[in-house]
Amino acid sequence: MAFQRARTDEQRAQRRRQILEAAAGMLSEMPVAQLSLNELSRRVGLAKANVLRYFESREAVLLVLLDAEVKDWIAELERTGAPGEGTSRERGDRLADLLASSMAARPVLSDLLSAQAAVLEHNISAEVAVGHKLAARESVEALVRLVARHLPELGVEGSVALVETTLLMAMTAWPCSRPSEAVQAAYASDPQLAGMRIDFTDLVRRTAAVTASGLIARQEAAVRTRPTA
């Protein structure tokens, strides 16, 4: 970077991009829990105090990356996940597989999502929280529209429920499917323990598929029992 100190809006925007790119590069090498502000500052070539001039905390940096990762994921889903023919069960199963496999193929996204509530949404100001939640709401609305295209019989409420359940399961399943070295050794030592290991893709896929089927079945049952005029 040619300038030593950002003095214009363009230079400040460039500095922010530089920090975000460095953090994204670190996440390709290490989990969220290991990304420190000190190491990020070293890689950017700035003092930690200078990094904090552009982002108020490590968590604020990671929330921006999370929002960008989610938007990229949704864009990929919209390009590759065209609704197909078949029964509601078949379409629901295909959608469940699409959601689970695409998230598994994006470990940075899944890791950031798993840290969102417990870590990333702390140590930030209300202003940063508002910006993040507005971006998150926009992304959830886009996911709901995508689900509704695959399973229009779910309606808006059912599509919202499927999105919420799938995301919450992914947030929970990701860290559980990444055991520590000690737990991996325990699994390797005993076949009975190995059966306890969680497969992220399988668990998210199964949860999404069963949720979709259950929501549709409940709606169909409600229609059948609805009194006629």
PDB file of C-alpha atoms in Angstrom:
ATOM      1  CA  MET A   1       0.000   0.000   0.000  1.00  0.00           C
ATOM      2  CA  ALA A   2       1.540   3.279  -1.138  1.00  0.00           C
ATOM      3  CA  PHE A   3       0.290   5.501   1.681  1.00  0.00           C
ATOM      4  CA  GLN A   4       1.419   5.251   5.323  1.00  0.00           C
ATOM      5  CA  ARG A   5      -1.610   6.957   6.848  1.00  0.00           C
ATOM      6  CA  ALA A   6      -5.133   6.945   5.422  1.00  0.00           C
ATOM      7  CA  ARG A   7      -6.192  10.555   4.938  1.00  0.00           C
ATOM      8  CA  THR A   8      -9.036  10.353   2.419  1.00  0.00           C
ATOM      9  CA  ASP A   9     -12.282   8.381   2.399  1.00  0.00           C
ATOM     10  CA  GLU A  10     -10.916   6.252  -0.428  1.00  0.00           C
ATOM     11  CA  GLN A  11      -7.754   5.457   1.515  1.00  0.00           C
ATOM     12  CA  ARG A  12      -9.759   4.646   4.651  1.00  0.00           C
ATOM     13  CA  ALA A  13     -12.003   2.305   2.627  1.00  0.00           C
ATOM     14  CA  GLN A  14      -8.912   0.685   1.156  1.00  0.00           C
ATOM     15  CA  ARG A  15      -7.480   0.199   4.646  1.00  0.00           C
ATOM     16  CA  ARG A  16     -10.715  -1.451   5.800  1.00  0.00           C
ATOM     17  CA  ARG A  17     -10.595  -3.801   2.815  1.00  0.00           C
ATOM     18  CA  GLN A  18      -6.990  -4.633   3.614  1.00  0.00           C
ATOM     19  CA  ILE A  19      -7.918  -5.566   7.201  1.00  0.00           C
ATOM     20  CA  LEU A  20     -10.880  -7.659   6.051  1.00  0.00           C
ATOM     21  CA  GLU A  21      -8.798  -9.461   3.426  1.00  0.00           C
ATOM     22  CA  ALA A  22      -6.124 -10.261   5.995  1.00  0.00           C
ATOM     23  CA  ALA A  23      -8.735 -11.602   8.426  1.00  0.00           C
ATOM     24  CA  ALA A  24     -10.335 -13.695   5.664  1.00  0.00           C
ATOM     25  CA  GLY A  25      -6.939 -15.139   4.829  1.00  0.00           C
ATOM     26  CA  MET A  26      -6.378 -16.060   8.458  1.00  0.00           C
ATOM     27  CA  LEU A  27      -9.723 -17.862   8.616  1.00  0.00           C
ATOM     28  CA  SER A  28      -8.588 -20.067   5.750  1.00  0.00           C
ATOM     29  CA  GLU A  29      -5.728 -21.189   8.009  1.00  0.00           C
ATOM     30  CA  MET A  30      -7.286 -21.299  11.483  1.00  0.00           C
ATOM     31  CA  PRO A  31     -10.662 -21.439  13.255  1.00  0.00           C
ATOM     32  CA  VAL A  32     -12.381 -18.301  14.505  1.00  0.00           C
ATOM     33  CA  ALA A  33     -11.320 -19.021  18.088  1.00  0.00           C
ATOM     34  CA  GLN A  34      -7.632 -18.724  17.173  1.00  0.00           C
ATOM     35  CA  LEU A  35      -7.852 -15.454  15.239  1.00  0.00           C
ATOM     36  CA  SER A  36      -6.411 -12.738  17.485  1.00  0.00           C
ATOM     37  CA  LEU A  37      -6.339  -9.001  17.029  1.00  0.00           C
ATOM     38  CA  ASN A  38      -2.599  -8.995  17.682  1.00  0.00           C
ATOM     39  CA  GLU A  39      -1.896 -11.415  14.844  1.00  0.00           C
ATOM     40  CA  LEU A  40      -4.315  -9.625  12.533  1.00  0.00           C
ATOM     41  CA  SER A  41      -2.527  -6.332  13.223  1.00  0.00           C
ATOM     42  CA  ARG A  42       0.838  -7.946  12.518  1.00  0.00           C
ATOM     43  CA  ARG A  43      -0.318  -9.324   9.191  1.00  0.00           C
ATOM     44  CA  VAL A  44      -1.800  -6.015   8.120  1.00  0.00           C
ATOM     45  CA  GLY A  45       1.333  -4.185   9.188  1.00  0.00           C
ATOM     46  CA  LEU A  46      -0.442  -1.797  11.553  1.00  0.00           C
ATOM     47  CA  ALA A  47      -0.376  -1.231  15.269  1.00  0.00           C
ATOM     48  CA  LYS A  48      -3.363  -2.747  17.053  1.00  0.00           C
ATOM     49  CA  ALA A  49      -4.537   0.738  17.987  1.00  0.00           C
ATOM     50  CA  ASN A  50      -4.605   1.668  14.304  1.00  0.00           C
ATOM     51  CA  VAL A  51      -6.644  -1.404  13.378  1.00  0.00           C
ATOM     52  CA  LEU A  52      -9.131  -0.341  16.053  1.00  0.00           C
ATOM     53  CA  ARG A  53      -9.541   2.985  14.265  1.00  0.00           C
ATOM     54  CA  TYR A  54     -11.297   1.095  11.463  1.00  0.00           C
ATOM     55  CA  PHE A  55     -13.029  -1.683  13.416  1.00  0.00           C
ATOM     56  CA  GLU A  56     -13.901  -1.306  17.065  1.00  0.00           C
ATOM     57  CA  SER A  57     -12.991  -4.915  17.941  1.00  0.00           C
ATOM     58  CA  ARG A  58     -11.956  -8.283  16.570  1.00  0.00           C
ATOM     59  CA  GLU A  59     -15.613  -9.300  16.725  1.00  0.00           C
ATOM     60  CA  ALA A  60     -16.649  -6.335  14.579  1.00  0.00           C
ATOM     61  CA  VAL A  61     -14.224  -7.480  11.876  1.00  0.00           C
ATOM     62  CA  LEU A  62     -15.561 -11.018  11.991  1.00  0.00           C
ATOM     63  CA  LEU A  63     -19.194  -9.912  11.829  1.00  0.00           C
ATOM     64  CA  VAL A  64     -18.498  -8.099   8.568  1.00  0.00           C
ATOM     65  CA  LEU A  65     -16.896 -11.265   7.218  1.00  0.00           C
ATOM     66  CA  LEU A  66     -19.852 -13.351   8.419  1.00  0.00           C
ATOM     67  CA  ASP A  67     -22.347 -11.094   6.645  1.00  0.00           C
ATOM     68  CA  ALA A  68     -20.285 -11.289   3.440  1.00  0.00           C
ATOM     69  CA  GLU A  69     -19.947 -15.081   3.676  1.00  0.00           C
ATOM     70  CA  VAL A  70     -23.699 -15.510   4.114  1.00  0.00           C
ATOM     71  CA  LYS A  71     -24.435 -13.304   1.099  1.00  0.00           C
ATOM     72  CA  ASP A  72     -21.962 -15.251  -1.038  1.00  0.00           C
ATOM     73  CA  TRP A  73     -23.529 -18.532   0.092  1.00  0.00           C
ATOM     74  CA  ILE A  74     -27.036 -17.356  -0.789  1.00  0.00           C
ATOM     75  CA  ALA A  75     -25.842 -16.153  -4.192  1.00  0.00           C
ATOM     76  CA  GLU A  76     -24.381 -19.620  -4.806  1.00  0.00           C
ATOM     77  CA  LEU A  77     -27.641 -21.289  -3.765  1.00  0.00           C
ATOM     78  CA  GLU A  78     -29.602 -19.091  -6.141  1.00  0.00           C
ATOM     79  CA  ARG A  79     -27.258 -19.945  -9.029  1.00  0.00           C
ATOM     80  CA  THR A  80     -27.090 -23.692  -8.500  1.00  0.00           C
ATOM     81  CA  GLY A  81     -30.276 -24.625  -6.691  1.00  0.00           C
ATOM     82  CA  ALA A  82     -33.070 -24.287  -9.265  1.00  0.00           C
ATOM     83  CA  PRO A  83     -36.312 -25.923  -8.035  1.00  0.00           C
ATOM     84  CA  GLY A  84     -37.023 -29.266  -9.658  1.00  0.00           C
ATOM     85  CA  GLU A  85     -40.014 -31.519 -10.220  1.00  0.00           C
ATOM     86  CA  GLY A  86     -41.320 -34.169  -7.866  1.00  0.00           C
ATOM     87  CA  THR A  87     -43.399 -34.649  -4.759  1.00  0.00           C
ATOM     88  CA  SER A  88     -43.051 -32.343  -1.791  1.00  0.00           C
ATOM     89  CA  ARG A  89     -41.016 -35.061  -0.050  1.00  0.00           C
ATOM     90  CA  GLU A  90     -38.617 -35.354  -3.004  1.00  0.00           C
ATOM     91  CA  ARG A  91     -38.215 -31.604  -3.373  1.00  0.00           C
ATOM     92  CA  GLY A  92     -37.769 -31.189   0.362  1.00  0.00           C
ATOM     93  CA  ASP A  93     -35.064 -33.861   0.440  1.00  0.00           C
ATOM     94  CA  ARG A  94     -33.224 -32.216  -2.455  1.00  0.00           C
ATOM     95  CA  LEU A  95     -33.420 -28.817  -0.771  1.00  0.00           C
ATOM     96  CA  ALA A  96     -32.159 -30.294   2.506  1.00  0.00           C
ATOM     97  CA  ASP A  97     -29.208 -31.862   0.698  1.00  0.00           C
ATOM     98  CA  LEU A  98     -28.453 -28.592  -1.090  1.00  0.00           C
ATOM     99  CA  LEU A  99     -28.440 -26.580   2.149  1.00  0.00           C
ATOM    100  CA  ALA A 100     -26.377 -29.100   4.118  1.00  0.00           C
ATOM    101  CA  SER A 101     -23.782 -29.881   1.453  1.00  0.00           C
ATOM    102  CA  SER A 102     -23.281 -26.240   0.497  1.00  0.00           C
ATOM    103  CA  MET A 103     -22.677 -25.254   4.117  1.00  0.00           C
ATOM    104  CA  ALA A 104     -20.271 -28.143   4.643  1.00  0.00           C
ATOM    105  CA  ALA A 105     -18.339 -26.934   1.586  1.00  0.00           C
ATOM    106  CA  ARG A 106     -17.951 -23.524   3.256  1.00  0.00           C
ATOM    107  CA  PRO A 107     -16.140 -24.206   6.553  1.00  0.00           C
ATOM    108  CA  VAL A 108     -15.428 -20.508   7.160  1.00  0.00           C
ATOM    109  CA  LEU A 109     -19.133 -19.720   6.921  1.00  0.00           C
ATOM    110  CA  SER A 110     -20.090 -22.576   9.236  1.00  0.00           C
ATOM    111  CA  ASP A 111     -17.392 -21.660  11.764  1.00  0.00           C
ATOM    112  CA  LEU A 112     -18.450 -18.002  11.818  1.00  0.00           C
ATOM    113  CA  LEU A 113     -22.114 -18.952  12.190  1.00  0.00           C
ATOM    114  CA  SER A 114     -21.309 -21.267  15.090  1.00  0.00           C
ATOM    115  CA  ALA A 115     -19.545 -18.405  16.886  1.00  0.00           C
ATOM    116  CA  GLN A 116     -22.142 -15.748  16.096  1.00  0.00           C
ATOM    117  CA  ALA A 117     -24.311 -15.663  19.205  1.00  0.00           C
ATOM    118  CA  ALA A 118     -21.805 -16.770  21.842  1.00  0.00           C
ATOM    119  CA  VAL A 119     -18.765 -14.794  20.648  1.00  0.00           C
ATOM    120  CA  LEU A 120     -19.155 -12.436  17.701  1.00  0.00           C
ATOM    121  CA  GLU A 121     -22.188 -10.555  18.987  1.00  0.00           C
ATOM    122  CA  HIS A 122     -20.307  -9.592  22.159  1.00  0.00           C
ATOM    123  CA  ASN A 123     -17.699  -6.838  22.566  1.00  0.00           C
ATOM    124  CA  ILE A 124     -19.451  -4.682  19.962  1.00  0.00           C
ATOM    125  CA  SER A 125     -21.383  -1.430  20.131  1.00  0.00           C
ATOM    126  CA  ALA A 126     -25.117  -1.069  19.524  1.00  0.00           C
ATOM    127  CA  GLU A 127     -24.308   0.645  16.231  1.00  0.00           C
ATOM    128  CA  VAL A 128     -22.335  -2.358  14.971  1.00  0.00           C
ATOM    129  CA  ALA A 129     -25.057  -4.703  16.268  1.00  0.00           C
ATOM    130  CA  VAL A 130     -27.752  -2.808  14.354  1.00  0.00           C
ATOM    131  CA  GLY A 131     -25.767  -2.958  11.113  1.00  0.00           C
ATOM    132  CA  HIS A 132     -25.148  -6.669  11.538  1.00  0.00           C
ATOM    133  CA  LYS A 133     -28.748  -7.506  12.412  1.00  0.00           C
ATOM    134  CA  LEU A 134     -30.064  -5.536   9.429  1.00  0.00           C
ATOM    135  CA  ALA A 135     -27.736  -7.513   7.151  1.00  0.00           C
ATOM    136  CA  ALA A 136     -28.777 -10.769   8.852  1.00  0.00           C
ATOM    137  CA  ARG A 137     -32.465  -9.984   8.404  1.00  0.00           C
ATOM    138  CA  GLU A 138     -31.931  -9.299   4.722  1.00  0.00           C
ATOM    139  CA  SER A 139     -30.110 -12.610   4.334  1.00  0.00           C
ATOM    140  CA  VAL A 140     -32.800 -14.572   6.193  1.00  0.00           C
ATOM    141  CA  GLU A 141     -35.464 -13.013   3.989  1.00  0.00           C
ATOM    142  CA  ALA A 142     -33.499 -14.088   0.905  1.00  0.00           C
ATOM    143  CA  LEU A 143     -33.232 -17.643   2.262  1.00  0.00           C
ATOM    144  CA  VAL A 144     -36.959 -17.711   2.989  1.00  0.00           C
ATOM    145  CA  ARG A 145     -37.698 -16.696  -0.603  1.00  0.00           C
ATOM    146  CA  LEU A 146     -35.365 -19.416  -1.862  1.00  0.00           C
ATOM    147  CA  VAL A 147     -37.050 -22.068   0.297  1.00  0.00           C
ATOM    148  CA  ALA A 148     -40.485 -20.897  -0.853  1.00  0.00           C
ATOM    149  CA  ARG A 149     -39.450 -21.391  -4.486  1.00  0.00           C
ATOM    150  CA  HIS A 150     -38.505 -25.005  -3.768  1.00  0.00           C
ATOM    151  CA  LEU A 151     -41.440 -25.742  -1.466  1.00  0.00           C
ATOM    152  CA  PRO A 152     -44.233 -23.239  -2.143  1.00  0.00           C
ATOM    153  CA  GLU A 153     -46.652 -25.392  -0.143  1.00  0.00           C
ATOM    154  CA  LEU A 154     -44.798 -24.381   3.023  1.00  0.00           C
ATOM    155  CA  GLY A 155     -45.996 -20.799   2.760  1.00  0.00           C
ATOM    156  CA  VAL A 156     -44.137 -17.928   4.379  1.00  0.00           C
ATOM    157  CA  GLU A 157     -44.429 -19.154   7.966  1.00  0.00           C
ATOM    158  CA  GLY A 158     -43.295 -22.646   7.088  1.00  0.00           C
ATOM    159  CA  SER A 159     -40.378 -21.341   5.020  1.00  0.00           C
ATOM    160  CA  VAL A 160     -39.280 -19.128   7.932  1.00  0.00           C
ATOM    161  CA  ALA A 161     -39.483 -22.103  10.307  1.00  0.00           C
ATOM    162  CA  LEU A 162     -37.392 -24.286   7.988  1.00  0.00           C
ATOM    163  CA  VAL A 163     -34.718 -21.602   7.576  1.00  0.00           C
ATOM    164  CA  GLU A 164     -34.523 -20.942  11.311  1.00  0.00           C
ATOM    165  CA  THR A 165     -34.330 -24.638  12.223  1.00  0.00           C
ATOM    166  CA  THR A 166     -31.684 -25.403   9.599  1.00  0.00           C
ATOM    167  CA  LEU A 167     -29.471 -22.468  10.591  1.00  0.00           C
ATOM    168  CA  LEU A 168     -29.751 -23.187  14.301  1.00  0.00           C
ATOM    169  CA  MET A 169     -28.881 -26.848  13.753  1.00  0.00           C
ATOM    170  CA  ALA A 170     -25.878 -25.870  11.629  1.00  0.00           C
ATOM    171  CA  MET A 171     -24.673 -23.449  14.328  1.00  0.00           C
ATOM    172  CA  THR A 172     -24.878 -26.215  16.927  1.00  0.00           C
ATOM    173  CA  ALA A 173     -23.632 -29.106  14.808  1.00  0.00           C
ATOM    174  CA  TRP A 174     -20.483 -27.424  13.468  1.00  0.00           C
ATOM    175  CA  PRO A 175     -18.452 -27.250  16.717  1.00  0.00           C
ATOM    176  CA  CYS A 176     -19.786 -30.655  17.774  1.00  0.00           C
ATOM    177  CA  SER A 177     -18.531 -32.145  14.508  1.00  0.00           C
ATOM    178  CA  ARG A 178     -15.038 -30.705  15.098  1.00  0.00           C
ATOM    179  CA  PRO A 179     -13.868 -32.595  18.208  1.00  0.00           C
ATOM    180  CA  SER A 180     -10.621 -31.881  19.993  1.00  0.00           C
ATOM    181  CA  GLU A 181      -7.586 -34.112  19.550  1.00  0.00           C
ATOM    182  CA  ALA A 182      -8.318 -35.791  22.872  1.00  0.00           C
ATOM    183  CA  VAL A 183     -11.889 -36.621  21.853  1.00  0.00           C
ATOM    184  CA  GLN A 184     -10.708 -37.849  18.442  1.00  0.00           C
ATOM    185  CA  ALA A 185      -8.282 -40.156  20.223  1.00  0.00           C
ATOM    186  CA  ALA A 186     -11.126 -41.434  22.404  1.00  0.00           C
ATOM    187  CA  TYR A 187     -13.217 -42.199  19.314  1.00  0.00           C
ATOM    188  CA  ALA A 188     -10.275 -44.000  17.722  1.00  0.00           C
ATOM    189  CA  SER A 189      -9.685 -46.092  20.832  1.00  0.00           C
ATOM    190  CA  ASP A 190     -13.152 -47.589  21.095  1.00  0.00           C
ATOM    191  CA  PRO A 191     -15.554 -48.482  18.247  1.00  0.00           C
ATOM    192  CA  GLN A 192     -18.506 -47.944  20.575  1.00  0.00           C
ATOM    193  CA  LEU A 193     -17.395 -44.379  21.210  1.00  0.00           C
ATOM    194  CA  ALA A 194     -16.711 -43.790  17.512  1.00  0.00           C
ATOM    195  CA  GLY A 195     -20.437 -44.114  16.882  1.00  0.00           C
ATOM    196  CA  MET A 196     -20.975 -40.913  18.869  1.00  0.00           C
ATOM    197  CA  ARG A 197     -19.084 -38.825  16.339  1.00  0.00           C
ATOM    198  CA  ILE A 198     -21.306 -36.297  14.573  1.00  0.00           C
ATOM    199  CA  ASP A 199     -21.362 -35.933  10.802  1.00  0.00           C
ATOM    200  CA  PHE A 200     -22.207 -32.270  10.124  1.00  0.00           C
ATOM    201  CA  THR A 201     -23.612 -32.745   6.623  1.00  0.00           C
ATOM    202  CA  ASP A 202     -25.735 -35.740   7.561  1.00  0.00           C
ATOM    203  CA  LEU A 203     -27.177 -34.107  10.681  1.00  0.00           C
ATOM    204  CA  VAL A 204     -28.059 -30.808   8.992  1.00  0.00           C
ATOM    205  CA  ARG A 205     -29.496 -32.622   5.961  1.00  0.00           C
ATOM    206  CA  ARG A 206     -31.619 -34.907   8.125  1.00  0.00           C
ATOM    207  CA  THR A 207     -32.868 -32.072  10.291  1.00  0.00           C
ATOM    208  CA  ALA A 208     -33.852 -29.929   7.297  1.00  0.00           C
ATOM    209  CA  ALA A 209     -35.548 -32.847   5.512  1.00  0.00           C
ATOM    210  CA  VAL A 210     -37.530 -33.988   8.556  1.00  0.00           C
ATOM    211  CA  THR A 211     -38.509 -30.412   9.414  1.00  0.00           C
ATOM    212  CA  ALA A 212     -39.754 -29.764   5.877  1.00  0.00           C
ATOM    213  CA  SER A 213     -41.747 -33.013   5.828  1.00  0.00           C
ATOM    214  CA  GLY A 214     -43.171 -32.361   9.273  1.00  0.00           C
ATOM    215  CA  LEU A 215     -44.246 -28.810   8.479  1.00  0.00           C
ATOM    216  CA  ILE A 216     -45.955 -29.904   5.271  1.00  0.00           C
ATOM    217  CA  ALA A 217     -47.690 -32.829   7.016  1.00  0.00           C
ATOM    218  CA  ARG A 218     -49.011 -30.534   9.751  1.00  0.00           C
ATOM    219  CA  GLN A 219     -50.337 -28.082   7.176  1.00  0.00           C
ATOM    220  CA  GLU A 220     -52.048 -30.861   5.217  1.00  0.00           C
ATOM    221  CA  ALA A 221     -53.579 -32.214   8.431  1.00  0.00           C
ATOM    222  CA  ALA A 222     -54.846 -28.769   9.338  1.00  0.00           C
ATOM    223  CA  VAL A 223     -56.534 -28.439   5.952  1.00  0.00           C
ATOM    224  CA  ARG A 224     -58.195 -31.851   6.298  1.00  0.00           C
ATOM    225  CA  THR A 225     -59.612 -31.043   9.747  1.00  0.00           C
ATOM    226  CA  ARG A 226     -60.661 -27.491   8.895  1.00  0.00           C
ATOM    227  CA  PRO A 227     -64.456 -27.213   9.204  1.00  0.00           C
ATOM    228  CA  THR A 228     -66.305 -26.552   5.968  1.00  0.00           C
ATOM    229  CA  ALA A 229     -68.775 -23.742   5.625  1.00  0.00           C
TER     230      ALA A 229
END
